Amino acid sequence: MTVHPSLQNSIDAWTHSIDAISELVNPLPESEWNRATECPGWSVRDVVSHVIGLECEMLGDPRPIHSLPRDLFHVTSELSRYMEVQVDVRRCHTAPEMTSELEYTVIRRNRQLRNEKRAPDAMVRWPGGTEVTLEEALTRRAFDIWVHEQDLRRALNKPGNLDSPGASITRDLLLAALPKVVAKDAGAPPHSAVVFDVSGPLEFMRTVRVDAHGRGTIDGSVSLGPTVTLTLDWETYVRLACGRVRPEAVSERLKIEGDLPLAETILGHFAVTP
């Protein structure tokens, strides 16, 4: 048996992004590891620590026994507290310690993924103690690693890979969340249509339509006379949808047409990652 075909895209995307992260951080001098990223409270070192920590958990390693300081302003929920343990435990690690642990973790995960024989619907443990299907776990890891690759690229001013395999997986996951964002979270009225016109390395146009019962659906067809049209570039879309920036911080990269109050409400609920 080999890896199931439906899992291969996620594995390939994960591999592409994790290798890119390694290439980005391997040559960094010690001072560069302390650069701030758009993840609240996290430096370059912290993002890499998060990547290492979650991949270790996917490998089944025990979580570190570690008490968090009380003054971490960005730790505001049980989930963020859970994620912070793997980060804070590595805050005293040097650059060589970080790169060597990353390299070792990637080697182990690559081996595990190459030898993956389980079916896509097999249930696997997910960080935090829940269980998800293997297919969902690998998709979410590919998404997470690509988003953090982009966090590091922006912090280090080394743009790239905005159209990589991980970008395509990220696009699909973020688009799947749009009907809920528009119809339920933002409360767009029945029979409304909201168009998202996204340009850049990964360009697409999608319309979210709200039916008579207030339910949202998404498709790629053009809407005549939409209620709202939001025009923006792909990188800005990702930064907004992943909670990296607020809409007012990127207003010059965002064009709004139509119902302005509804557009602002949608943008207020646009971040779909914790």
Coordinates of C-alpha atoms in Angstrom, one line a residue:
M1 CA 0.0 0.0 0.0
T2 CA 1.0 3.6 -0.6
V3 CA -0.3 6.9 0.5
H4 CA -3.9 7.4 -0.5
P5 CA -4.2 9.6 -3.6
S6 CA -6.6 12.0 -1.8
L7 CA -4.0 12.8 0.8
Q8 CA -1.1 13.4 -1.5
N9 CA -1.9 17.1 -2.4
S10 CA -1.9 18.0 1.3
I11 CA 1.3 16.2 2.0
D12 CA 3.0 17.8 -1.0
A13 CA 1.8 21.2 0.0
W14 CA 3.0 20.7 3.6
T15 CA 6.4 19.5 2.4
H16 CA 6.8 22.5 0.1
S17 CA 6.0 25.0 2.8
I18 CA 8.0 23.4 5.6
D19 CA 11.0 23.2 3.3
A20 CA 10.5 26.9 2.5
I21 CA 10.4 27.7 6.3
S22 CA 13.7 25.8 6.8
E23 CA 15.3 27.7 4.0
L24 CA 14.1 31.0 5.4
V25 CA 15.4 30.5 9.0
N26 CA 18.5 28.4 8.6
P27 CA 20.8 31.4 7.7
L28 CA 19.3 33.8 10.2
P29 CA 21.6 35.4 12.7
E30 CA 20.5 35.4 16.3
S31 CA 19.1 38.9 16.3
E32 CA 16.7 38.2 13.4
W33 CA 14.9 35.5 15.4
N34 CA 13.5 38.2 17.6
R35 CA 11.8 40.1 14.8
A36 CA 8.1 40.6 15.4
T37 CA 5.5 38.9 13.2
E38 CA 1.9 39.7 12.6
C39 CA 0.9 36.9 15.0
P40 CA 0.1 38.8 18.2
G41 CA 2.9 38.5 20.7
W42 CA 4.9 36.2 18.5
S43 CA 8.4 36.7 17.1
V44 CA 10.1 34.7 14.3
R45 CA 11.4 32.3 16.9
D46 CA 7.9 31.9 18.4
V47 CA 6.3 31.1 15.0
V48 CA 9.0 28.4 14.3
S49 CA 8.5 27.1 17.9
H50 CA 4.7 26.8 17.2
V51 CA 5.5 24.9 13.9
I52 CA 7.9 22.5 15.7
G53 CA 5.6 22.0 18.6
L54 CA 2.5 21.1 16.6
E55 CA 4.4 18.8 14.3
C56 CA 5.8 17.0 17.4
E57 CA 2.3 16.6 18.6
M58 CA 1.2 15.1 15.2
L59 CA 4.1 12.7 15.8
G60 CA 2.6 11.7 19.1
D61 CA 5.4 13.2 21.3
P62 CA 4.4 14.1 24.8
R63 CA 3.7 17.8 25.4
P64 CA 6.2 19.7 27.5
I65 CA 5.4 20.2 31.2
H66 CA 5.6 24.0 31.5
S67 CA 4.0 26.8 33.4
L68 CA 3.2 29.9 31.4
P69 CA 4.1 33.4 32.8
R70 CA 1.1 35.4 33.9
D71 CA 1.9 38.5 31.8
L72 CA 1.4 37.2 28.3
F73 CA -1.2 39.7 27.0
H74 CA -1.9 37.8 23.8
V75 CA -3.0 34.6 25.6
T76 CA -6.7 35.3 25.9
S77 CA -8.4 31.9 25.6
E78 CA -7.9 28.2 26.5
L79 CA -6.8 27.5 22.9
S80 CA -4.2 30.2 22.9
R81 CA -3.0 29.0 26.3
Y82 CA -2.7 25.5 24.9
M83 CA -0.7 26.8 21.8
E84 CA 1.5 29.0 23.9
V85 CA 3.1 26.2 25.9
Q86 CA 5.1 24.8 22.9
V87 CA 6.1 28.4 22.1
D88 CA 7.1 29.7 25.6
V89 CA 9.1 26.6 26.4
R90 CA 11.5 27.5 23.5
R91 CA 11.8 31.2 24.1
C92 CA 15.3 30.7 25.6
H93 CA 16.5 28.5 22.7
T94 CA 19.4 29.8 20.5
A95 CA 19.3 30.0 16.7
P96 CA 21.3 26.7 16.3
E97 CA 19.0 24.9 18.7
M98 CA 16.0 26.1 16.8
T99 CA 17.2 25.1 13.4
S100 CA 18.5 21.7 14.5
E101 CA 15.2 20.9 16.2
L102 CA 13.2 22.0 13.2
E103 CA 15.4 19.9 10.9
Y104 CA 15.0 16.8 13.1
T105 CA 11.3 17.3 13.4
V106 CA 10.9 17.7 9.6
I107 CA 12.9 14.5 9.0
R108 CA 10.7 12.6 11.4
R109 CA 7.4 13.9 10.0
N110 CA 8.6 13.3 6.4
R111 CA 9.3 9.7 7.3
Q112 CA 5.9 9.4 9.0
L113 CA 4.0 10.9 6.0
R114 CA 5.9 8.8 3.4
N115 CA 4.8 5.7 5.3
E116 CA 1.2 6.8 5.9
K117 CA -1.0 3.8 5.0
R118 CA -4.2 4.7 6.8
A119 CA -7.4 5.6 4.9
P120 CA -8.4 9.3 4.6
D121 CA -11.4 8.8 6.9
A122 CA -9.3 7.2 9.7
M123 CA -9.7 9.2 12.9
V124 CA -6.5 10.7 14.3
R125 CA -5.7 12.7 17.4
W126 CA -5.6 16.5 16.9
P127 CA -3.7 18.9 19.1
G128 CA -6.0 19.9 21.9
G129 CA -7.3 16.4 22.5
T130 CA -10.0 16.2 19.9
E131 CA -10.1 13.7 16.9
V132 CA -10.5 14.5 13.2
T133 CA -10.2 12.5 10.1
L134 CA -6.7 12.0 8.7
E135 CA -7.6 13.9 5.5
E136 CA -8.8 16.9 7.5
A137 CA -5.7 16.8 9.8
L138 CA -3.3 16.8 6.8
T139 CA -5.3 19.6 5.1
R140 CA -5.3 21.7 8.2
R141 CA -1.6 21.2 8.7
A142 CA -0.8 22.2 5.1
F143 CA -2.9 25.3 5.6
D144 CA -1.3 26.2 9.0
I145 CA 2.2 25.7 7.7
W146 CA 1.7 27.8 4.6
V147 CA 0.1 30.7 6.6
H148 CA 3.0 30.7 9.0
E149 CA 5.5 30.6 6.1
Q150 CA 3.8 33.8 4.9
D151 CA 4.0 35.3 8.5
L152 CA 7.8 34.6 8.4
R153 CA 8.2 36.0 4.9
R154 CA 6.5 39.3 5.8
A155 CA 8.5 39.6 9.0
L156 CA 11.8 38.9 7.2
N157 CA 10.8 40.9 4.1
K158 CA 11.3 37.9 1.8
P159 CA 8.0 37.6 -0.2
G160 CA 7.3 34.5 -2.2
N161 CA 5.2 31.3 -2.7
L162 CA 1.9 33.2 -2.8
D163 CA 0.7 30.8 -5.5
S164 CA 2.3 27.6 -4.1
P165 CA 0.4 24.3 -3.4
G166 CA -0.2 25.5 0.2
A167 CA -1.7 28.7 -1.1
S168 CA -4.3 26.7 -3.1
I169 CA -5.3 24.7 -0.1
T170 CA -5.6 27.9 2.0
R171 CA -7.8 29.5 -0.6
D172 CA -10.2 26.6 -0.6
L173 CA -10.4 26.5 3.2
L174 CA -11.0 30.2 3.5
L175 CA -13.6 30.3 0.7
A176 CA -15.5 27.4 2.4
A177 CA -15.9 29.7 5.4
L178 CA -17.3 32.7 3.5
P179 CA -21.0 31.7 3.4
K180 CA -21.1 31.6 7.2
V181 CA -19.2 34.8 7.4
V182 CA -21.6 36.7 5.1
A183 CA -25.0 35.1 5.9
K184 CA -24.7 34.1 9.6
D185 CA -22.0 36.2 11.2
A186 CA -22.6 39.4 9.3
G187 CA -26.3 38.9 8.9
A188 CA -26.5 39.8 5.2
P189 CA -30.2 40.1 4.3
P190 CA -32.1 37.5 2.3
H191 CA -31.7 37.7 -1.5
S192 CA -28.4 39.6 -1.2
A193 CA -25.2 38.8 -3.1
V194 CA -21.7 39.7 -2.0
V195 CA -18.9 39.5 -4.5
F196 CA -15.2 39.0 -3.6
D197 CA -12.9 40.0 -6.5
V198 CA -9.4 38.9 -5.6
S199 CA -6.3 39.7 -7.7
G200 CA -2.6 38.7 -7.6
P201 CA -0.7 35.5 -7.9
L202 CA -3.8 33.5 -6.9
E203 CA -6.8 35.4 -8.5
F204 CA -10.4 34.4 -8.3
M205 CA -13.9 35.9 -8.1
R206 CA -16.6 34.3 -5.9
T207 CA -20.2 35.3 -5.1
V208 CA -21.9 34.5 -1.8
R209 CA -25.6 34.5 -2.2
V210 CA -28.1 34.6 0.7
D211 CA -31.4 32.8 0.0
A212 CA -34.9 33.6 1.3
H213 CA -34.2 31.6 4.5
G214 CA -30.9 33.5 5.3
R215 CA -28.6 30.6 4.2
G216 CA -25.5 31.4 2.3
T217 CA -23.9 29.6 -0.7
I218 CA -20.9 30.3 -2.7
D219 CA -20.2 30.0 -6.4
G220 CA -18.0 31.3 -9.2
S221 CA -20.6 32.9 -11.3
V222 CA -20.9 36.6 -11.9
S223 CA -23.7 38.5 -10.0
L224 CA -25.5 41.3 -11.7
G225 CA -26.0 44.2 -9.4
P226 CA -24.5 42.7 -6.2
T227 CA -25.3 44.1 -2.8
V228 CA -21.6 44.5 -2.0
T229 CA -18.4 44.0 -4.0
L230 CA -15.1 43.7 -2.2
T231 CA -12.0 44.1 -4.4
L232 CA -8.6 43.2 -2.9
D233 CA -5.3 41.4 -3.6
W234 CA -4.7 37.8 -2.5
E235 CA -2.1 38.6 0.2
T236 CA -4.4 41.1 1.8
Y237 CA -7.3 38.6 1.7
V238 CA -5.2 36.1 3.6
R239 CA -4.0 38.6 6.2
L240 CA -7.6 39.7 6.9
A241 CA -9.1 36.2 6.9
C242 CA -6.3 34.8 9.2
G243 CA -6.7 37.7 11.6
R244 CA -3.2 39.2 10.9
V245 CA -4.5 42.8 10.3
R246 CA -7.6 44.8 10.8
P247 CA -9.5 46.2 7.8
E248 CA -8.6 49.8 8.6
A249 CA -4.9 49.0 8.5
V250 CA -5.2 47.8 4.9
S251 CA -7.9 50.2 3.6
E252 CA -5.7 51.4 0.8
R253 CA -5.5 47.9 -0.6
L254 CA -9.3 47.3 -0.3
K255 CA -12.0 48.7 -2.5
I256 CA -15.6 48.6 -1.4
E257 CA -18.7 49.1 -3.6
G258 CA -22.3 48.9 -2.6
D259 CA -23.8 48.7 0.8
L260 CA -21.0 50.2 3.0
P261 CA -22.4 49.3 6.4
L262 CA -22.9 45.6 5.3
A263 CA -19.4 45.6 3.9
E264 CA -17.9 46.9 7.1
T265 CA -19.9 44.2 9.1
I266 CA -18.6 41.5 6.8
L267 CA -15.0 42.7 7.2
G268 CA -15.5 42.9 11.0
H269 CA -16.3 39.1 11.0
F270 CA -13.8 38.2 8.2
A271 CA -11.1 36.6 10.4
V272 CA -11.9 32.9 10.6
T273 CA -8.8 31.5 12.3
P274 CA -8.4 31.8 16.1

